Short mmCIF file of C-alpha atoms in Angstrom, two decimals:
data_model
loop_
_atom_site.label_atom_id
_atom_site.label_comp_id
_atom_site.label_asym_id
_atom_site.label_seq_id
_atom_site.Cartn_x
_atom_site.Cartn_y
_atom_site.Cartn_z
CA MET A 960 76.79 109.82 81.49
CA ASP A 961 75.49 106.51 80.12
CA ALA A 962 76.38 103.15 81.63
CA GLY A 963 79.72 102.11 80.27
CA GLU A 964 80.69 105.60 79.08
CA SER A 965 84.29 106.40 79.87
CA CYS A 966 85.08 109.26 82.20
CA GLY A 967 88.70 110.35 82.03
CA GLY A 968 90.15 108.98 78.83
CA ASN A 969 93.77 109.71 79.62
CA GLY A 970 94.75 106.27 78.36
CA VAL A 971 96.25 105.24 81.67
CA LEU A 972 93.34 104.37 83.93
CA THR A 973 89.81 105.50 83.44
CA LEU A 974 86.73 105.41 85.57
CA VAL A 975 83.65 104.00 83.94
CA ALA A 976 80.10 104.67 85.07
CA TYR A 977 78.34 101.35 85.31
CA ALA A 978 75.00 100.72 86.96
CA GLY A 979 75.23 103.96 88.91
CA ARG A 980 78.70 103.49 90.38
CA MET A 981 82.24 104.23 89.30
CA VAL A 982 84.48 101.26 88.64
CA TYR A 983 88.11 101.06 87.62
CA ASP A 984 88.74 100.16 84.02
CA PRO A 985 91.50 97.56 83.81
CA GLY A 986 92.14 98.55 80.20
CA ALA A 987 94.98 100.82 81.25
CA LEU A 988 96.80 97.95 82.92
CA ASN A 989 96.27 95.80 79.84
CA ALA A 990 97.55 98.61 77.61
CA SER A 991 100.66 99.07 79.75
CA LEU A 992 101.37 95.35 79.69
CA ALA A 993 100.77 95.11 75.94
CA ALA A 994 103.22 97.96 75.37
CA ALA A 995 105.82 96.11 77.43
CA VAL A 996 105.39 92.55 76.13
CA GLY A 997 103.67 92.89 72.78
CA THR A 998 101.42 90.00 71.85
CA ASP A 999 102.81 87.41 74.28
CA GLY A 1000 99.54 86.53 76.04
CA ASP A 1001 101.16 84.16 78.52
CA LEU A 1002 103.67 86.75 79.68
CA MET A 1003 100.94 89.38 79.87
CA ALA A 1004 98.83 87.09 82.07
CA GLU A 1005 101.84 86.36 84.29
CA LEU A 1006 102.65 90.06 84.74
CA ARG A 1007 99.00 90.89 85.41
CA ALA A 1008 98.89 88.17 88.09
CA ALA A 1009 102.11 89.53 89.61
CA PHE A 1010 100.61 93.02 89.73
CA LEU A 1011 97.43 91.79 91.42
CA GLU A 1012 99.36 89.66 93.91
CA SER A 1013 101.64 92.54 94.87
CA ALA A 1014 98.84 95.10 95.06
CA GLU A 1015 96.63 92.77 97.12
CA ARG A 1016 99.52 92.02 99.50
CA GLN A 1017 100.10 95.73 100.12
CA ALA A 1018 96.37 96.39 100.49
CA ASP A 1019 96.21 93.60 103.08
CA LEU A 1020 99.16 95.07 104.98
CA LEU A 1021 97.48 98.47 104.80
CA ALA A 1022 94.27 97.05 106.25
CA ARG A 1023 96.18 95.32 109.07
CA ALA A 1024 98.41 98.31 109.90
CA ARG A 1025 98.13 99.17 113.59
CA CYS A 1026 100.48 102.12 113.66
CA ASP A 1027 101.02 105.18 111.49
CA ALA A 1028 104.44 103.97 110.32
CA ASN A 1029 103.12 100.63 109.03
CA TRP A 1030 100.20 102.42 107.34
CA THR A 1031 102.62 104.79 105.59
CA ILE A 1032 104.94 102.00 104.46
CA ALA A 1033 102.09 99.89 103.05
CA ALA A 1034 100.47 102.87 101.30
CA SER A 1035 103.83 103.89 99.81
CA ARG A 1036 104.48 100.38 98.54
CA LEU A 1037 100.98 100.14 97.08
CA LYS A 1038 101.55 103.43 95.29
CA SER A 1039 104.88 102.13 93.93
CA VAL A 1040 103.34 98.89 92.67
CA ALA A 1041 100.58 100.85 90.94
CA ALA A 1042 103.14 103.26 89.44
CA SER A 1043 105.24 100.36 88.14
CA PHE A 1044 102.28 99.19 86.09
CA GLY A 1045 100.93 102.62 85.15
CA VAL A 1046 97.72 102.21 87.14
CA THR A 1047 97.22 105.86 88.04
CA GLY A 1048 93.79 105.45 89.64
CA LEU A 1049 95.22 103.03 92.21
CA MET A 1050 98.21 105.35 92.64
CA ASP A 1051 95.78 108.15 93.47
CA LEU A 1052 93.99 105.97 96.03
CA ALA A 1053 97.31 105.06 97.65
CA GLU A 1054 98.21 108.76 97.73
CA GLU A 1055 94.88 109.46 99.45
CA ALA A 1056 95.82 106.83 102.03
CA LEU A 1057 99.20 108.52 102.53
CA THR A 1058 97.76 111.99 102.99
CA GLY A 1059 94.65 110.97 104.90
CA ALA A 1060 94.09 109.54 108.33
CA PRO A 1061 95.73 106.17 109.03
CA SER A 1062 93.27 103.26 109.14
CA ASP A 1063 90.63 105.25 107.24
CA PRO A 1064 87.93 102.65 106.48
CA VAL A 1065 86.62 104.64 103.50
CA ILE A 1066 89.92 104.59 101.61
CA LEU A 1067 90.42 100.92 102.51
CA ARG A 1068 87.03 100.09 100.97
CA ARG A 1069 87.83 102.12 97.85
CA ILE A 1070 91.17 100.34 97.41
CA GLN A 1071 89.52 96.94 97.89
CA ALA A 1072 86.79 97.87 95.38
CA ALA A 1073 89.42 98.83 92.82
CA LEU A 1074 91.29 95.55 93.31
CA THR A 1075 88.04 93.58 93.14
CA ASP A 1076 87.26 95.25 89.82
CA PHE A 1077 90.71 94.31 88.49
CA ARG A 1078 90.34 90.73 89.75
CA GLY A 1079 86.90 90.45 88.16
CA ASN A 1080 88.30 91.56 84.83
CA ALA A 1081 91.37 89.34 84.95
CA ALA A 1082 90.07 87.01 82.29
#
């Protein structure tokens, strides 16, 4: 696969190979928002910011969870936020957190990487 070539193509959230690593394509979030608000750029930016704020808050709570119950609650809420905006890749990561071991540093890094990619493409 060439750098920048899409892998997935389901129109919801795709992974893109870039410089030898997989990154989350924020195009799916943009497409979901555009379908909801049309061409209102200000409203789209506001909703995108709300998504990122909510997702980052849940990811932070997930990282700080010190018991299985708090881990499960934060992962469930992160999955719900992602589902609300049609971000299936982040939903899948939250599901991995739910079904995996609480406080798994690998899944925490993957979730943070996904959010960093979204933040970096916010403009």
